[in-house]
XYZ file of C-alpha atoms in Angstrom:
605
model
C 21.981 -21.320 1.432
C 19.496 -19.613 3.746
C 20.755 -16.489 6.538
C 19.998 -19.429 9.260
C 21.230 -22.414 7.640
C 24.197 -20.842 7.228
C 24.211 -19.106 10.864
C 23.328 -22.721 12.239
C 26.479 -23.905 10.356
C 28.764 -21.043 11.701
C 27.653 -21.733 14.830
C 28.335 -25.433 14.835
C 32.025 -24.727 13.957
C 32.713 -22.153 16.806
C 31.054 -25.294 19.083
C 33.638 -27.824 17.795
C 36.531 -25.815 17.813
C 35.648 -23.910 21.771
C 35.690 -27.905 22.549
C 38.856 -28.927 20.620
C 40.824 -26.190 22.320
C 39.246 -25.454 25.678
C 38.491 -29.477 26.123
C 41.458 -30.709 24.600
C 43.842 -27.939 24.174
C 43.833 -28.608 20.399
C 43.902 -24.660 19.745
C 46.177 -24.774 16.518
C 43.130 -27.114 14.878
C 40.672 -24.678 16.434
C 42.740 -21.635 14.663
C 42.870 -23.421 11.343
C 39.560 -24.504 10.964
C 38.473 -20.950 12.438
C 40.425 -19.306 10.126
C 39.279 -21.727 7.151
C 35.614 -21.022 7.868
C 36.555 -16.945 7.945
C 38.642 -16.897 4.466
C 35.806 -19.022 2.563
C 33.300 -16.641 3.728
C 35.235 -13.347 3.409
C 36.423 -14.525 -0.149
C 31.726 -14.828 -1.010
C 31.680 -11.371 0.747
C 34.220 -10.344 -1.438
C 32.505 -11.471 -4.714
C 29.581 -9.849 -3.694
C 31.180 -6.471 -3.127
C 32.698 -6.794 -6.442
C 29.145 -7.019 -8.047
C 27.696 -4.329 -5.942
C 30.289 -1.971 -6.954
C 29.724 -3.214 -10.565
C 25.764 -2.046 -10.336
C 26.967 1.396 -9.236
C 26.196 0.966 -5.632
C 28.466 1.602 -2.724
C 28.025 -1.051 0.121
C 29.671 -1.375 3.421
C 31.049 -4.904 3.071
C 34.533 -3.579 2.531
C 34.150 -3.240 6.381
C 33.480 -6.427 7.368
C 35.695 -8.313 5.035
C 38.739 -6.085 6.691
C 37.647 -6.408 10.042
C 37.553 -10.456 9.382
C 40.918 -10.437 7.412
C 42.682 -8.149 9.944
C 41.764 -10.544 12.726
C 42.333 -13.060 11.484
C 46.074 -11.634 10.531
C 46.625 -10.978 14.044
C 45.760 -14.284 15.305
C 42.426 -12.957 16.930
C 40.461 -15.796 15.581
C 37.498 -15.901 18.224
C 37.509 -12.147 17.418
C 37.140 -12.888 13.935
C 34.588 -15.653 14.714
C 32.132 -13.343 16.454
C 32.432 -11.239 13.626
C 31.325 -13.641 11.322
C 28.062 -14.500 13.678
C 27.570 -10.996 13.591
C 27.122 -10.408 9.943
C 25.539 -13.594 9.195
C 22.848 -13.504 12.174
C 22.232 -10.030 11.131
C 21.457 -10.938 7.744
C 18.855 -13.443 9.736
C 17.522 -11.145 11.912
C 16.694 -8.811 8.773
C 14.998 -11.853 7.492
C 12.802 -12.199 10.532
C 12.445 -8.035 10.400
C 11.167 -7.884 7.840
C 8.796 -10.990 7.973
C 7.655 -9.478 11.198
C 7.030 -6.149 9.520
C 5.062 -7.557 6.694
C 2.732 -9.171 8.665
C -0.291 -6.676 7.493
C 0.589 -7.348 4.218
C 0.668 -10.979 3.875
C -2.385 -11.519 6.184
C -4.719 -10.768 2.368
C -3.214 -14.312 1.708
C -4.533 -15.885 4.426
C -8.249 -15.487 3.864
C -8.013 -16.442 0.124
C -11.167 -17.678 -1.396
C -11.058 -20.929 -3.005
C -14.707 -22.281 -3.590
C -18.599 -20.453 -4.312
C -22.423 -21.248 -3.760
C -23.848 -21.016 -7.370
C -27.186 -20.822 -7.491
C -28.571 -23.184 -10.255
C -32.547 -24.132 -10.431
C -33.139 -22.902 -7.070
C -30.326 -25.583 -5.553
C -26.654 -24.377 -4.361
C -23.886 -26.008 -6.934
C -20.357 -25.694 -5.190
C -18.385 -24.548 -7.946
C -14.278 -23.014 -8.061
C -14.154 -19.377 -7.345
C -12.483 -19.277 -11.008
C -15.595 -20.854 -12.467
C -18.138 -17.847 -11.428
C -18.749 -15.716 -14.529
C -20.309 -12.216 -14.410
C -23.908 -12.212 -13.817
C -24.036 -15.770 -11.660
C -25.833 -15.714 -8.754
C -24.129 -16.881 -5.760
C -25.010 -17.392 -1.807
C -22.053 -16.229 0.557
C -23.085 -18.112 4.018
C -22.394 -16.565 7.460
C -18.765 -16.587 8.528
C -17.256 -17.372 5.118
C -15.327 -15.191 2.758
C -17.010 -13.364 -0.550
C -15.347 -15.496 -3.577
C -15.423 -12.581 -6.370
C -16.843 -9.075 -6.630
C -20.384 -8.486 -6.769
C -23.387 -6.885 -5.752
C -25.971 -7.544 -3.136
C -29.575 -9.083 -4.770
C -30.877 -10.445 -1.511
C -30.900 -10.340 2.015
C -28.788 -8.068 4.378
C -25.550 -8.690 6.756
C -22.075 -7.104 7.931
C -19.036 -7.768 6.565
C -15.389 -7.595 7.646
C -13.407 -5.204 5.369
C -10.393 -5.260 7.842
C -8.178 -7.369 5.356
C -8.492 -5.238 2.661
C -9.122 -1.672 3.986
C -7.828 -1.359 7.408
C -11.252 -0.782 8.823
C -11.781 -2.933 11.825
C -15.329 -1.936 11.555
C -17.842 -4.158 9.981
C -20.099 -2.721 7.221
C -23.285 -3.152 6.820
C -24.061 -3.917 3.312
C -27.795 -4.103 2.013
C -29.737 -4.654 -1.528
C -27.352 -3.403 -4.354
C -24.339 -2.894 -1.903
C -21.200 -3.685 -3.513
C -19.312 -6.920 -1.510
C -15.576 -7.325 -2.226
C -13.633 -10.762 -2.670
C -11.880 -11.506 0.788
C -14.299 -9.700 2.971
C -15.832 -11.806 5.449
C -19.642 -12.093 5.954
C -21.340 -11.646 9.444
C -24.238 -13.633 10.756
C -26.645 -13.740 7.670
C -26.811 -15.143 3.861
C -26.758 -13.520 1.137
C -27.103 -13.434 -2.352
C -25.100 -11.564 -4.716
C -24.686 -11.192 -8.377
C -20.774 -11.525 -9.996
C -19.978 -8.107 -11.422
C -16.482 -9.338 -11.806
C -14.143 -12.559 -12.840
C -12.057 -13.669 -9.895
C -9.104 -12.732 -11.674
C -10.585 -9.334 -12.465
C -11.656 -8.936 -8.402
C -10.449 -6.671 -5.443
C -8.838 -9.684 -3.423
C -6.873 -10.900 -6.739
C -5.450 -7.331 -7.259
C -4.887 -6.659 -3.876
C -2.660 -9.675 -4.362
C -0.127 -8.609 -7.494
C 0.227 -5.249 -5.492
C 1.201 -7.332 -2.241
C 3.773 -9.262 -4.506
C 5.174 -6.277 -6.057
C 5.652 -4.702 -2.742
C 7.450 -8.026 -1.333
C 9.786 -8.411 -4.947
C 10.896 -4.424 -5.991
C 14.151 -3.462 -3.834
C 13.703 -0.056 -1.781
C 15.872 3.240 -3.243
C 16.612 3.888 0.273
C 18.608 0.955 0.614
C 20.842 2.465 -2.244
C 20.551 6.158 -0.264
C 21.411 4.586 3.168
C 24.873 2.794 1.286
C 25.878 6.918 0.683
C 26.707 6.864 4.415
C 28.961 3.999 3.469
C 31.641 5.936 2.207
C 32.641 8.456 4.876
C 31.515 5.637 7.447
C 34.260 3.216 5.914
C 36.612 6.616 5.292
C 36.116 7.537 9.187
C 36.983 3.689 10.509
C 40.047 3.035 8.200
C 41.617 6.739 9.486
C 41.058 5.978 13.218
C 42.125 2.435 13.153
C 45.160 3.775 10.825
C 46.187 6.282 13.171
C 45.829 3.883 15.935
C 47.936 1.404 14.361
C 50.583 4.193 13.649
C 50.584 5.621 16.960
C 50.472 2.132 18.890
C 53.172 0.719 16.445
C 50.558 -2.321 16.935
C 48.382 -3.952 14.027
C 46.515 -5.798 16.982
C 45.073 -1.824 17.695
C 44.286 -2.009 13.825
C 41.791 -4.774 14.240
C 40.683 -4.076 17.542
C 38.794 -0.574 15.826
C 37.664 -2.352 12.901
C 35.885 -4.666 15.048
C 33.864 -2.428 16.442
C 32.795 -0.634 13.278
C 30.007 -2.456 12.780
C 28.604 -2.103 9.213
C 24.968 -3.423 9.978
C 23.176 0.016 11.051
C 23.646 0.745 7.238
C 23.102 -2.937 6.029
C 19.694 -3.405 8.024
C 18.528 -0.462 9.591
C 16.914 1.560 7.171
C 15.446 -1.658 5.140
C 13.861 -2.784 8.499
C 12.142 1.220 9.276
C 11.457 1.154 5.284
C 9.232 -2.136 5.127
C 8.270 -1.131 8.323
C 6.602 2.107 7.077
C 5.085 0.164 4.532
C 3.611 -2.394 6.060
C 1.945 0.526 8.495
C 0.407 1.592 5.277
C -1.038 -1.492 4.435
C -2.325 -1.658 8.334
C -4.158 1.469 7.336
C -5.516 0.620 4.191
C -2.272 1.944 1.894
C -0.709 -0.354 -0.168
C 2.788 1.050 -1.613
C 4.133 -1.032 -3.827
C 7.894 0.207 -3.574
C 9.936 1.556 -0.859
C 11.588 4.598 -2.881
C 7.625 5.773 -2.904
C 8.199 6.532 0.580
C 11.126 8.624 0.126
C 9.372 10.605 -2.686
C 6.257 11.089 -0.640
C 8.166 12.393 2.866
C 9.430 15.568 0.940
C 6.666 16.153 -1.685
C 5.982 19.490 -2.954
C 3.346 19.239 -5.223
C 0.144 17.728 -4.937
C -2.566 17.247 -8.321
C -6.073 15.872 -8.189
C -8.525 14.561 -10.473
C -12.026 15.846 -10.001
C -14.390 13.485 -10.661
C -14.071 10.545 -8.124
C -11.217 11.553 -6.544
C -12.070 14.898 -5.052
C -16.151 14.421 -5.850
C -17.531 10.475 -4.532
C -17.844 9.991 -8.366
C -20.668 8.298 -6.990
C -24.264 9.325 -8.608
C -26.639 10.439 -5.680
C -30.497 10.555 -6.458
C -31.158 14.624 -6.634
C -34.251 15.311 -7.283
C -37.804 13.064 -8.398
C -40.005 14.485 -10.795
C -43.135 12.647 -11.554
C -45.852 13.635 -14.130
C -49.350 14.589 -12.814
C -50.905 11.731 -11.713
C -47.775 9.933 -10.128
C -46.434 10.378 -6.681
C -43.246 10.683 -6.174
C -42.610 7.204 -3.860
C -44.516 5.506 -6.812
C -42.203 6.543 -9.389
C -39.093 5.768 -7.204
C -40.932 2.496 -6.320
C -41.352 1.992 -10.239
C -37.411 2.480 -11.033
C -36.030 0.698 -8.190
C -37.564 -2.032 -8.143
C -37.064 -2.559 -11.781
C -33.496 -1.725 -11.293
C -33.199 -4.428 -8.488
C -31.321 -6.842 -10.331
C -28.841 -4.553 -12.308
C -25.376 -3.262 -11.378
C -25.584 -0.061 -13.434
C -24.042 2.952 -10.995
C -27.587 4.840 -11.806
C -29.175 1.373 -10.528
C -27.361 0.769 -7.352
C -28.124 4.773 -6.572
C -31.362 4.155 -6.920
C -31.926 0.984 -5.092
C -29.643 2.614 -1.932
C -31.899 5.713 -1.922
C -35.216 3.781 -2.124
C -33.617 1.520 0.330
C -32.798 4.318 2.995
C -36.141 6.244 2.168
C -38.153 2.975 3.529
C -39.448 2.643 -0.287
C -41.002 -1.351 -0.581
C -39.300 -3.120 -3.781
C -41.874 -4.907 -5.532
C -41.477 -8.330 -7.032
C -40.030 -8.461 -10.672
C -41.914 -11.203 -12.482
C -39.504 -10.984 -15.854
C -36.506 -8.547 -16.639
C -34.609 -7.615 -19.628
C -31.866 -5.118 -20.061
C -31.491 -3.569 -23.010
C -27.564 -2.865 -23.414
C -27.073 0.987 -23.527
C -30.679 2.031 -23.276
C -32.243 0.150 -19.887
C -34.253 -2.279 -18.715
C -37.950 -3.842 -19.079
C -39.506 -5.285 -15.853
C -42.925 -7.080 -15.363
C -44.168 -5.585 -11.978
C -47.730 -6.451 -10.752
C -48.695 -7.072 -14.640
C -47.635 -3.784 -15.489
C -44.806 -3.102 -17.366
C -42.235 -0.846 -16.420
C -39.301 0.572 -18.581
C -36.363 2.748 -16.721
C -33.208 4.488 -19.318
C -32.783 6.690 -22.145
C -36.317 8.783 -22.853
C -36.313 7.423 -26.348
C -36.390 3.800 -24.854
C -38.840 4.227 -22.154
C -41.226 6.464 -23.822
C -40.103 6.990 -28.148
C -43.368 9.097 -28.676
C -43.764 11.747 -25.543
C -42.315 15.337 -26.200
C -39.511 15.389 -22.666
C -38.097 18.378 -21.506
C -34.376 17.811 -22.214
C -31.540 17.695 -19.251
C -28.446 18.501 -18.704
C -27.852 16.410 -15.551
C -27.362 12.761 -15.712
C -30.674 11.185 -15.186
C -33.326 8.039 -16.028
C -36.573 8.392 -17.490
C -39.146 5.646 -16.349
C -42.649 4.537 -18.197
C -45.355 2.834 -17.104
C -46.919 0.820 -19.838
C -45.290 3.139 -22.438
C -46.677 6.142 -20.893
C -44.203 8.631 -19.643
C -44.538 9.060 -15.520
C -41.578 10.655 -14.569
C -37.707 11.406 -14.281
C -35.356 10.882 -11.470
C -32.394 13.188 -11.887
C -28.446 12.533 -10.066
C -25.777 14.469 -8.946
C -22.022 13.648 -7.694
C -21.235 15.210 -4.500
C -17.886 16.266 -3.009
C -16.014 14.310 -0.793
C -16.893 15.767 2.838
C -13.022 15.100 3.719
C -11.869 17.054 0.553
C -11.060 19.877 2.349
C -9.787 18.397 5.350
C -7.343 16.276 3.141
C -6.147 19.554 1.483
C -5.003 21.253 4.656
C -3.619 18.198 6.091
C -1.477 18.160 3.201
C -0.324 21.792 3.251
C 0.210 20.793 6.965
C 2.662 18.540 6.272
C 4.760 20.473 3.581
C 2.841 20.084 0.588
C 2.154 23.368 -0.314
C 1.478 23.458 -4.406
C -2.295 21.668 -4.690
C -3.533 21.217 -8.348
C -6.672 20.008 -9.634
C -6.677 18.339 -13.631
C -9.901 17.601 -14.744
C -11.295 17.563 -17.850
C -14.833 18.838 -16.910
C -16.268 22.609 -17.240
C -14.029 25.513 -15.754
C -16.653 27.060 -13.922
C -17.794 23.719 -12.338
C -14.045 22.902 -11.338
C -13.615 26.586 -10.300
C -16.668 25.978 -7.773
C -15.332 22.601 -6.621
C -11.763 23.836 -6.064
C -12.831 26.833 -4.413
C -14.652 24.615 -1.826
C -11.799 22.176 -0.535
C -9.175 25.394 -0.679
C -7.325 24.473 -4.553
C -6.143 27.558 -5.909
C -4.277 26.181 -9.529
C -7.312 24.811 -11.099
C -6.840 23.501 -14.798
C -9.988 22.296 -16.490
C -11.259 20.967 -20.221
C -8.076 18.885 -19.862
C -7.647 16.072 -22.269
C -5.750 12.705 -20.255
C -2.128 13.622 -22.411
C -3.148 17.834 -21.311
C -2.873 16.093 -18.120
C 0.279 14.443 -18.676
C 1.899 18.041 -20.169
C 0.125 19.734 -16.921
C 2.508 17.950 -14.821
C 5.609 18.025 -16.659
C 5.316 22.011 -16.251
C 5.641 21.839 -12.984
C 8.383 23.438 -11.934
C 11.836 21.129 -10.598
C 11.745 23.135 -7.285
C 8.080 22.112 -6.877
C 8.958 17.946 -6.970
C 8.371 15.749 -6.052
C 5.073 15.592 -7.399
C 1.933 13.707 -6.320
C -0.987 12.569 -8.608
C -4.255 11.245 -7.191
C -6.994 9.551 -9.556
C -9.272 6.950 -10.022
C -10.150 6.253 -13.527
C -8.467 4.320 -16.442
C -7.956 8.364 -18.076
C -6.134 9.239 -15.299
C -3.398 6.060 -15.871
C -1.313 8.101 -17.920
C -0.560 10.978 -15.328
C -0.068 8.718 -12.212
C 2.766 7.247 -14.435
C 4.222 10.616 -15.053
C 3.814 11.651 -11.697
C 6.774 11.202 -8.699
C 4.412 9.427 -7.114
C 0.776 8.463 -8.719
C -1.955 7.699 -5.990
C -5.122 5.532 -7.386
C -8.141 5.180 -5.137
C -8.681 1.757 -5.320
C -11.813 1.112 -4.013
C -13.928 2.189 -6.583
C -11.551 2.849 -9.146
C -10.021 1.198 -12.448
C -8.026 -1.509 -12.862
C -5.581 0.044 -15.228
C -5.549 3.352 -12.523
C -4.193 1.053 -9.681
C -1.884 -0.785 -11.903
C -0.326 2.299 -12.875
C 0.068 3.616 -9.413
C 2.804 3.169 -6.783
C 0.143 3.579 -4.478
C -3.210 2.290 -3.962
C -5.622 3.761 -1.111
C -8.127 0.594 -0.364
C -10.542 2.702 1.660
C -12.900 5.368 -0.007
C -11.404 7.710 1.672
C -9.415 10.854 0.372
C -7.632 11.728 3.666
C -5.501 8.503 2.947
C -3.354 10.673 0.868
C -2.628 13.199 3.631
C -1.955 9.816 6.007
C 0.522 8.246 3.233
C 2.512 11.589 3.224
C 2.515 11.496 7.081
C 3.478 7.947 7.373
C 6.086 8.431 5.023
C 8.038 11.328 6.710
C 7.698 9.632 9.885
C 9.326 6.535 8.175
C 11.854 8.496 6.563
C 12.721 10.453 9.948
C 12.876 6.723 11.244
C 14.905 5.224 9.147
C 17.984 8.235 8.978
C 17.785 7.919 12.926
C 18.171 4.491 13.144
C 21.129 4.792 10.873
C 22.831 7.594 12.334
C 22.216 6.034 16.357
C 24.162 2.917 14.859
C 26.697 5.198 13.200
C 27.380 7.755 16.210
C 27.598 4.594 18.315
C 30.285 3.050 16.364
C 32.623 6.141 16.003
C 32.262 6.433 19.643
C 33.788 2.705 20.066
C 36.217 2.783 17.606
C 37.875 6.068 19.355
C 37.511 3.933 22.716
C 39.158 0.772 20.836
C 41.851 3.162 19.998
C 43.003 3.414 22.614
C 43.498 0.034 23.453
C 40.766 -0.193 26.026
C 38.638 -2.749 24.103
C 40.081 -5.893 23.361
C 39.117 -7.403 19.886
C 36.796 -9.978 21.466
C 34.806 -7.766 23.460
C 34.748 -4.878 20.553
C 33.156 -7.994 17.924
C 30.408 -8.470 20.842
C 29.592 -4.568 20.960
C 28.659 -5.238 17.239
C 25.681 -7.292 18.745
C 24.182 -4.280 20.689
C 24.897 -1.663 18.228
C 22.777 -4.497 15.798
C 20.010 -4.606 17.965
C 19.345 -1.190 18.966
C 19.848 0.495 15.236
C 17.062 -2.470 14.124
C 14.776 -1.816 17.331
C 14.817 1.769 16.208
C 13.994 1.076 12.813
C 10.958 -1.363 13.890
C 9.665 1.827 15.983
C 8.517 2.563 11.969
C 5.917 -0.122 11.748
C 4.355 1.839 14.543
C 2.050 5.137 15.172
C 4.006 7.672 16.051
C 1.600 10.267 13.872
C 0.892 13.703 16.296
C -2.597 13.899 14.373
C -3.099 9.880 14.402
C -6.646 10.841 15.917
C -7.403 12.761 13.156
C -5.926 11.478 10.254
């Protein structure tokens, strides 16, 4: 039976029995069926202490089950009553809580995309967003949400990333742009190519993550029960002593009444999926609450390099053409040919030609060549962009070490475009924020050169650098890491660094660019590009924390306080089960405060 079915029911009973004693002076009836109503549901309480206790957790029901059975011993039914709408419309109120505070979260479900524009033989097919397979070429209209993952092929518009990152600003997303599932186009068509399966896309993901969020209980729950046991201690010795000292079991009941057990039942769930679903609002998605607790008193903070502290993002560095070439024809050459394809090198080289003003010309035939490049008809001429033996088997190249493409014109050589990745420009930013907020060990695993992670580290302000490192190095890395240095944060991107976000106290993918089997194995997923997320998770989460123990300890001072009052007689058990109510309401207004900013660098972070 639902919290408000079951309120509504309560409820109905204290109706018909205030009118069978106040209207007809039936008040025996009125006790029995009172006191009926209060044994069944003490007796389910009861049951479900007994299996709380049995899971090794200490709850505070042994509170309200004695405060129920001790007024109800001392004929203080209606006491006993408003105890029992007390629990149970707390329960409810939790429900609405935390309904309320998962409104950022479930709002990905409400933009869900269910159909696509193929296009087929120059005509739009409406197919099932399940039916597009990588490489289709769809048309996402103005005002309606991407189906899948893709890239842009044609035309140019902004899109609404708000459900997904957090950014309320729209994004402008041109030729080879990558568009994500559940982002919402602006005022012009487009037309994309499927880089990914619907199940395989951004919105789909985002999804499971939201779901595990919802479904995994919070630790802190299980930390906030701790206070249970000198809580319950504290009430049973004041109401004993009272009893003792009054000679009166009535005083007995009267504390009990007023210890109200729900500033430990609700409070710290409510601030806890409060916290999270302010990390969702800002493009965090934690996937359980104990990730919160770790990440308000982390020590320890380790980085992969590549796309994680770099963009891992290839940037065009430098164009070399061969005599006889400019350097706008060769990029003109490569980017056009590379229109079409969602290669990383591709994309780079379509948004650089792009921002450079660079005209695409029209491709009259394309084929890709898996693992060596691609073969485009351009104005009759054909053009080959990859792997020097592809593009041009015969001419003597000067070797590279950088990443780069080699491009021929008619199988003669013209040129080679070389690419670097660049650091984040908020690496170092994110790094101080972090030792800012208490995080004072920062690592960086990578398995690239020492002297090239040296450089890197030495530029955002890392000083324990550990390079050549093979993903289970990683893994060992961390483990060496010494106890008074945990918890421990990991932050990577790629399926290598799956292993050691695992191991980690708390493993930290970015999402938006990075590998499916990365964000699966996090317990947290940043949505945005953006590395100062981390420093904002750890921020949110001490606030939350700091939250959530003051919401509990408000509710808790505030009882003690009563139950010394109700000692003395001066609260009657009535009016002490309707101080319950406000202790209720302000211990779960304190803990919404969490679903709030309350950040002192919000305009930074």
């Amino acid at each position: 039976m639902k919290h408000s079915t079951k309120l509504g029911l309560i409820i109905a009973i204290a109706v018909v029995s205030a009118i069978l004693e106040f209207g007809f002076g039936l008040s025996l009836v009125a006790q029995i069926i009172i006191t009926t109503t209060g044994t069944l549901i003490a007796l389910s309480m009861l049951k479900e202490m007994i299996k709380t206790l049995r899971s090794g957790s200490y709850g505070v029901d042994l509170l309200a089950i004695t405060a129920v059975a001790a007024t109800l011993a001392v004929g203080q039914y209606w006491a006993a009553m408003i105890v029992l709408i007390m629990l149970v419309g707390g329960d409810s109120l939790e429900d609405y809580a935390s309904k309320k505070a998962h409104t950022e979260l479930k709002a990905l479900l409400d933009n869900s995309p269910q159909t696509a524009h193929k296009v087929v033989a120059d005509k739009l097919v409406d197919i099932k967003v399940d039916e597009a397979n990588i490489g289709d070429q769809l048309v996402v209209k103005p005002g309606e949400t991407v189906p899948v993952d893709g890239h842009v092929i044609k035309g140019s518009s902004m899109f609404d990333e708000s459900s997904l990152t957090g950014e309320s600003r729209p994004i402008t997303k041109n030729i080879g742009d990558t568009i994500y599932s559940g982002s919402i186009n602006g005022d012009s068509a487009v037309t994309m190519t499927v880089d990914k399966l619907a199940k395989d896309s951004q919105y789909q993901r985002l999804i499971q993550l939201v779901k595990q969020a919802d479904s995994t209980p919070a630790h802190f729950v299980r930390m906030a029960d701790r206070y249970a046991v000198p809580f319950t201690g504290i009430a049973f010795v004041i109401a004993g002593i009272a009893w003792f000292v009054s000679k009166d079991p009535v005083r007995f009941a009267e504390v009990l009444v007023v210890a109200s057990p729900c500033p430990l039942i609700l409070a710290a769930p409510v601030a806890l999926v409060s916290g999270m679903s302010r990390s969702s609002r800002n493009g965090i998605v934690v996937k359980t609450g104990n990730v919160l607790e770790k990440m308000a008193t982390a020590k320890t903070a380790a980085f992969d390099k590549t796309g994680t502290i770099t963009s891992g993002r290839l940037f065009v560095d430098q164009i070399k053409p061969v005599a006889g070439t400019t350097k706008e024809e060769l990029l003109g050459y490569a980017a056009s040919a590379e229109q079409s394809s969602g290669h990383i090198l591709a994309r780079s080289l379509l948004n650089y030609a792009v921002k450079h003003g660079v005209k695409l010309l029209e491709v009259q035939q394309l084929s890709e060549v898996t693992g060596n490049g691609v073969t485009a008809q351009i104005a009759g001429q054909t053009v080959k962009v990859g792997k020097a033996s592809f593009v041009a088997p015969t001419a003597k190249i000067a070797e590279t070490t950088q990443t780069c493409v080699y491009i021929s014109l008619n199988d003669q050589y013209i040129g080679v475009i070389t690419f670097i990745d660049k650091l984040r420009p908020e690496a170092a930013q994110t790094m101080q924020a972090l030792r800012d907020h208490g995080v004072k060990h920062l690592m960086m695993l990578t398995g690239d050169q020492q002297a090239i992670a040296q450089t890197i580290a030495k530029e955002v302000g890392i000083d324990d650098v550990r390079a050549k490192l093979l993903p289970e190095e990683k893994i060992q890395a961390l483990k060496t890491v010494p106890e008074s240095e945990h918890p421990v944060i990991m932050v990577g991107d790629g399926v290598n660094d799956a292993p050691s976000l695992t191991v980690a106290d708390v493993g930290i993918a970015m999402g938006a660019h990075g590998a499916t089997a990365a964000s699966e194995s996090a317990d947290i997923v940043i949505l945005k590009d953006d590395l100062l997320k981390v420093a904002k998770a750890v921020e949110i989460a001490q606030d939350t924390l700091r939250i959530a123990r003051q919401a509990v300890l408000i509710g808790i001072f505030i009882c003690v306080f009563l139950m010394l009052v109700a000692s003395t007689g001066w609260i009657p058990a009535i009016v002490g089960a309707m101080f319950q109510e406000v202790i209720d309401t302000v211990s779960i207004l304190w803990g919404l405060r969490a679903r709030y900013s309350h950040e002192k660098y919000a305009n930074k972070l």
